[in-house]
PDB file of C-alpha atoms in Angstrom:
ATOM      1  CA  MET M   1     -15.586  12.885  24.069  1.00 77.00           C
ATOM      2  CA  LYS M   2     -16.761  15.903  21.906  1.00 86.00           C
ATOM      3  CA  SER M   3     -20.111  15.647  20.563  1.00 90.00           C
ATOM      4  CA  LEU M   4     -20.623  15.007  16.622  1.00 90.00           C
ATOM      5  CA  ALA M   5     -21.814  18.581  16.415  1.00 92.00           C
ATOM      6  CA  GLN M   6     -18.741  19.905  18.225  1.00 90.00           C
ATOM      7  CA  GLN M   7     -16.452  17.860  15.922  1.00 88.00           C
ATOM      8  CA  MET M   8     -18.259  18.761  12.726  1.00 89.00           C
ATOM      9  CA  SER M   9     -18.252  22.639  14.038  1.00 89.00           C
ATOM     10  CA  PHE M  10     -14.653  22.764  14.059  1.00 85.00           C
ATOM     11  CA  TYR M  11     -14.131  21.068  10.796  1.00 83.00           C
ATOM     12  CA  GLN M  12     -16.934  23.345   9.048  1.00 85.00           C
ATOM     13  CA  ARG M  13     -14.877  26.385  10.131  1.00 83.00           C
ATOM     14  CA  TYR M  14     -12.392  25.359   7.566  1.00 81.00           C
ATOM     15  CA  HIS M  15     -14.671  24.304   5.020  1.00 83.00           C
ATOM     16  CA  ARG M  16     -17.159  27.316   4.238  1.00 83.00           C
ATOM     17  CA  SER M  17     -16.362  27.536   0.528  1.00 86.00           C
ATOM     18  CA  PRO M  18     -18.618  25.564  -1.738  1.00 88.00           C
ATOM     19  CA  LYS M  19     -15.642  24.934  -4.052  1.00 91.00           C
ATOM     20  CA  ASN M  20     -13.716  23.695  -0.972  1.00 87.00           C
ATOM     21  CA  ARG M  21     -16.277  21.414  -0.143  1.00 90.00           C
ATOM     22  CA  LEU M  22     -16.931  20.182  -3.649  1.00 92.00           C
ATOM     23  CA  THR M  23     -13.069  19.414  -3.815  1.00 93.00           C
ATOM     24  CA  HIS M  24     -13.315  17.127  -0.602  1.00 92.00           C
ATOM     25  CA  PHE M  25     -16.013  14.925  -2.032  1.00 95.00           C
ATOM     26  CA  PHE M  26     -13.582  13.866  -4.334  1.00 96.00           C
ATOM     27  CA  GLY M  27     -10.129  14.232  -2.464  1.00 95.00           C
ATOM     28  CA  VAL M  28     -11.209  12.426   0.923  1.00 95.00           C
ATOM     29  CA  PRO M  29     -12.399   9.454  -1.011  1.00 96.00           C
ATOM     30  CA  MET M  30      -9.361   9.050  -3.097  1.00 96.00           C
ATOM     31  CA  ILE M  31      -7.183   9.574  -0.059  1.00 95.00           C
ATOM     32  CA  ILE M  32      -9.305   6.781   1.963  1.00 95.00           C
ATOM     33  CA  LEU M  33      -8.772   4.529  -1.002  1.00 96.00           C
ATOM     34  CA  ALA M  34      -5.113   4.926  -1.057  1.00 96.00           C
ATOM     35  CA  VAL M  35      -4.816   4.494   2.646  1.00 95.00           C
ATOM     36  CA  MET M  36      -7.038   1.560   2.620  1.00 95.00           C
ATOM     37  CA  GLN M  37      -5.108  -0.153  -0.209  1.00 95.00           C
ATOM     38  CA  ALA M  38      -1.824   0.428   1.686  1.00 95.00           C
ATOM     39  CA  PHE M  39      -3.072  -0.976   4.921  1.00 95.00           C
ATOM     40  CA  SER M  40      -4.629  -4.091   3.008  1.00 94.00           C
ATOM     41  CA  TRP M  41      -1.212  -5.054   2.159  1.00 93.00           C
ATOM     42  CA  VAL M  42      -0.564  -5.882   5.830  1.00 94.00           C
ATOM     43  CA  PRO M  43      -2.075  -9.190   6.710  1.00 93.00           C
ATOM     44  CA  LEU M  44      -2.939 -10.278  10.137  1.00 93.00           C
ATOM     45  CA  GLY M  45      -2.559 -13.971  10.079  1.00 88.00           C
ATOM     46  CA  PRO M  46      -3.862 -16.662   7.755  1.00 91.00           C
ATOM     47  CA  SER M  47      -7.574 -15.411   8.163  1.00 90.00           C
ATOM     48  CA  GLY M  48      -7.300 -13.329   5.079  1.00 88.00           C
ATOM     49  CA  LEU M  49      -8.143 -10.145   7.505  1.00 93.00           C
ATOM     50  CA  ASN M  50      -5.831  -7.358   7.099  1.00 94.00           C
ATOM     51  CA  ALA M  51      -4.908  -3.922   8.880  1.00 96.00           C
ATOM     52  CA  THR M  52      -7.501  -2.349   6.533  1.00 95.00           C
ATOM     53  CA  HIS M  53     -10.169  -4.587   8.128  1.00 95.00           C
ATOM     54  CA  VAL M  54      -9.346  -3.545  11.725  1.00 96.00           C
ATOM     55  CA  ILE M  55      -8.860   0.139  11.088  1.00 96.00           C
ATOM     56  CA  MET M  56     -12.105   0.484   9.614  1.00 96.00           C
ATOM     57  CA  LEU M  57     -13.904  -1.801  12.307  1.00 97.00           C
ATOM     58  CA  VAL M  58     -12.347   0.843  15.055  1.00 96.00           C
ATOM     59  CA  LEU M  59     -13.433   3.789  13.172  1.00 96.00           C
ATOM     60  CA  LEU M  60     -17.009   2.331  12.548  1.00 97.00           C
ATOM     61  CA  MET M  61     -17.228   1.628  16.130  1.00 97.00           C
ATOM     62  CA  TYR M  62     -16.292   5.312  16.892  1.00 96.00           C
ATOM     63  CA  TYR M  63     -18.851   6.680  14.221  1.00 97.00           C
ATOM     64  CA  PHE M  64     -21.311   4.617  15.941  1.00 97.00           C
ATOM     65  CA  LEU M  65     -20.775   6.362  19.332  1.00 96.00           C
ATOM     66  CA  LEU M  66     -21.234   9.630  17.527  1.00 95.00           C
ATOM     67  CA  ASP M  67     -24.398   9.051  15.461  1.00 96.00           C
ATOM     68  CA  VAL M  68     -26.034   5.679  14.507  1.00 97.00           C
ATOM     69  CA  PRO M  69     -27.831   6.797  11.224  1.00 97.00           C
ATOM     70  CA  LEU M  70     -24.568   8.660   9.845  1.00 97.00           C
ATOM     71  CA  ALA M  71     -22.591   5.408  10.816  1.00 98.00           C
ATOM     72  CA  LEU M  72     -25.071   3.059   8.988  1.00 98.00           C
ATOM     73  CA  ALA M  73     -24.341   5.065   5.836  1.00 98.00           C
ATOM     74  CA  MET M  74     -20.587   5.311   6.597  1.00 98.00           C
ATOM     75  CA  THR M  75     -20.683   1.541   6.855  1.00 98.00           C
ATOM     76  CA  ALA M  76     -22.278   0.977   3.537  1.00 98.00           C
ATOM     77  CA  PHE M  77     -19.651   3.633   2.087  1.00 97.00           C
ATOM     78  CA  PHE M  78     -16.676   1.767   3.630  1.00 97.00           C
ATOM     79  CA  ALA M  79     -18.123  -1.450   2.349  1.00 97.00           C
ATOM     80  CA  VAL M  80     -17.931  -0.152  -1.129  1.00 97.00           C
ATOM     81  CA  MET M  81     -14.343   1.302  -0.618  1.00 96.00           C
ATOM     82  CA  LEU M  82     -13.380  -1.988   0.827  1.00 95.00           C
ATOM     83  CA  ALA M  83     -14.492  -3.950  -2.075  1.00 95.00           C
ATOM     84  CA  VAL M  84     -12.664  -1.284  -4.500  1.00 96.00           C
ATOM     85  CA  THR M  85      -9.612  -1.618  -2.223  1.00 92.00           C
ATOM     86  CA  GLN M  86      -9.364  -5.410  -2.507  1.00 86.00           C
ATOM     87  CA  GLN M  87      -9.159  -5.073  -6.183  1.00 92.00           C
ATOM     88  CA  LEU M  88      -6.733  -2.473  -6.089  1.00 91.00           C
ATOM     89  CA  ALA M  89      -4.476  -4.495  -3.808  1.00 81.00           C
ATOM     90  CA  LYS M  90      -4.725  -7.692  -6.249  1.00 85.00           C
ATOM     91  CA  LEU M  91      -3.120  -5.802  -9.024  1.00 93.00           C
ATOM     92  CA  PRO M  92       0.425  -6.441  -9.783  1.00 96.00           C
ATOM     93  CA  LEU M  93       2.720  -4.661  -7.797  1.00 94.00           C
ATOM     94  CA  PRO M  94       3.980  -1.916  -9.988  1.00 96.00           C
ATOM     95  CA  TRP M  95       0.371  -1.216 -11.008  1.00 96.00           C
ATOM     96  CA  ALA M  96      -1.098  -1.403  -7.560  1.00 95.00           C
ATOM     97  CA  LEU M  97       1.757   1.195  -6.311  1.00 96.00           C
ATOM     98  CA  ALA M  98       0.806   3.603  -9.017  1.00 97.00           C
ATOM     99  CA  ALA M  99      -2.931   3.461  -8.103  1.00 96.00           C
ATOM    100  CA  PHE M 100      -1.925   4.124  -4.724  1.00 96.00           C
ATOM    101  CA  GLY M 101       0.334   7.049  -5.772  1.00 97.00           C
ATOM    102  CA  VAL M 102      -2.189   8.397  -8.219  1.00 97.00           C
ATOM    103  CA  LEU M 103      -4.840   8.094  -5.575  1.00 97.00           C
ATOM    104  CA  PHE M 104      -2.884   9.504  -2.444  1.00 97.00           C
ATOM    105  CA  VAL M 105      -1.059  12.323  -4.217  1.00 97.00           C
ATOM    106  CA  GLY M 106      -3.904  13.233  -6.383  1.00 97.00           C
ATOM    107  CA  GLY M 107      -6.291  13.418  -3.355  1.00 96.00           C
ATOM    108  CA  TRP M 108      -4.097  15.546  -1.498  1.00 94.00           C
ATOM    109  CA  ILE M 109      -3.604  17.708  -4.395  1.00 95.00           C
ATOM    110  CA  VAL M 110      -7.346  18.240  -4.866  1.00 95.00           C
ATOM    111  CA  GLN M 111      -7.809  19.034  -0.989  1.00 92.00           C
ATOM    112  CA  LEU M 112      -5.164  21.560  -1.254  1.00 92.00           C
ATOM    113  CA  VAL M 113      -6.709  23.059  -4.509  1.00 93.00           C
ATOM    114  CA  GLY M 114      -9.955  23.310  -2.490  1.00 90.00           C
ATOM    115  CA  HIS M 115      -8.191  25.134   0.494  1.00 88.00           C
ATOM    116  CA  HIS M 116      -6.667  27.559  -1.870  1.00 88.00           C
ATOM    117  CA  PHE M 117     -10.376  28.206  -2.643  1.00 86.00           C
ATOM    118  CA  GLU M 118     -11.193  28.565   0.946  1.00 82.00           C
ATOM    119  CA  GLY M 119      -8.219  30.904   1.785  1.00 84.00           C
ATOM    120  CA  ARG M 120      -7.544  28.934   4.773  1.00 82.00           C
ATOM    121  CA  LYS M 121      -5.242  26.015   5.863  1.00 79.00           C
ATOM    122  CA  PRO M 122      -6.741  22.538   6.588  1.00 79.00           C
ATOM    123  CA  ALA M 123      -8.159  21.753   9.579  1.00 77.00           C
ATOM    124  CA  LEU M 124      -5.838  18.718  10.272  1.00 74.00           C
ATOM    125  CA  LEU M 125      -2.989  21.143  10.301  1.00 78.00           C
ATOM    126  CA  ASP M 126      -4.774  22.401  13.817  1.00 76.00           C
ATOM    127  CA  ASN M 127      -6.205  19.145  14.614  1.00 74.00           C
ATOM    128  CA  LEU M 128      -4.670  15.651  13.388  1.00 76.00           C
ATOM    129  CA  PHE M 129      -7.996  14.193  14.582  1.00 79.00           C
ATOM    130  CA  GLN M 130     -10.014  16.081  11.925  1.00 81.00           C
ATOM    131  CA  ILE M 131      -8.662  13.343   9.252  1.00 84.00           C
ATOM    132  CA  PHE M 132     -11.110  10.785  11.041  1.00 89.00           C
ATOM    133  CA  ILE M 133     -14.026  13.335  11.107  1.00 89.00           C
ATOM    134  CA  ALA M 134     -13.548  14.338   7.466  1.00 90.00           C
ATOM    135  CA  PRO M 135     -15.585  11.321   6.040  1.00 94.00           C
ATOM    136  CA  MET M 136     -18.360  11.671   8.343  1.00 94.00           C
ATOM    137  CA  PHE M 137     -18.614  15.282   7.909  1.00 91.00           C
ATOM    138  CA  LEU M 138     -19.009  14.614   4.151  1.00 94.00           C
ATOM    139  CA  MET M 139     -21.643  12.032   4.879  1.00 96.00           C
ATOM    140  CA  ALA M 140     -23.704  14.572   7.139  1.00 95.00           C
ATOM    141  CA  GLU M 141     -23.251  16.939   4.232  1.00 94.00           C
ATOM    142  CA  VAL M 142     -25.183  14.550   1.866  1.00 96.00           C
ATOM    143  CA  PHE M 143     -27.690  13.947   4.712  1.00 97.00           C
ATOM    144  CA  PHE M 144     -28.242  17.698   5.073  1.00 96.00           C
ATOM    145  CA  HIS M 145     -28.713  18.187   1.456  1.00 95.00           C
ATOM    146  CA  PHE M 146     -31.466  15.785   1.324  1.00 96.00           C
ATOM    147  CA  GLY M 147     -33.103  17.196   4.343  1.00 96.00           C
ATOM    148  CA  TYR M 148     -32.097  14.560   6.972  1.00 96.00           C
ATOM    149  CA  LYS M 149     -30.742  15.329  10.271  1.00 96.00           C
ATOM    150  CA  PRO M 150     -31.547  18.916  10.239  1.00 94.00           C
ATOM    151  CA  GLY M 151     -31.443  19.228  14.168  1.00 95.00           C
ATOM    152  CA  LEU M 152     -27.625  18.299  13.802  1.00 94.00           C
ATOM    153  CA  GLN M 153     -27.261  20.777  10.893  1.00 93.00           C
ATOM    154  CA  ARG M 154     -28.645  23.500  12.784  1.00 95.00           C
ATOM    155  CA  GLU M 155     -26.441  22.639  15.959  1.00 94.00           C
ATOM    156  CA  VAL M 156     -23.186  22.412  13.787  1.00 92.00           C
ATOM    157  CA  GLN M 157     -24.021  25.938  12.252  1.00 91.00           C
ATOM    158  CA  GLU M 158     -24.897  27.465  15.606  1.00 92.00           C
ATOM    159  CA  LEU M 159     -21.632  26.084  17.170  1.00 90.00           C
ATOM    160  CA  SER M 160     -19.482  26.988  13.986  1.00 86.00           C
ATOM    161  CA  MET M 161     -20.779  30.661  14.413  1.00 86.00           C
ATOM    162  CA  GLN M 162     -20.105  30.864  18.036  1.00 85.00           C
ATOM    163  CA  SER M 163     -16.560  29.954  17.582  1.00 66.00           C
ATOM    164  CA  ALA M 164     -16.056  32.024  14.571  1.00 58.00           C
TER     165      ALA M 164
END
């Protein structure tokens, strides 16, 4: 398994423009909400659990393997997203489908606008797994902004420059 720094350095090479990064802070959560909403419509028995719960659990387990402090922050982020998702899923079907469409299509449009600023295709076109790294990358960016995890930030920068 590649380290978090290795995975983030790959992702960073596609996201150097501040405008692109900014668009991702809107587009990625929109897409996550839409996908969580869609999977919340897949019940897993009478327990009230649905596919979103299982996917989030597996993804968070992976995040905890990569970095515990970032995974804790992602747990809080996903908890908020899950609460919003549960409300979206309770909407009448036409409204729920409209919300899904706006979030999913709108999120991808925002992402593509960002990559227009970047002048480079999205990372997931070269490595589909990057779709799972994007949320963690953005959380790390928040940490870096506030001065947390400077060692990881430095390592990501160095690895990104080596591969450029």
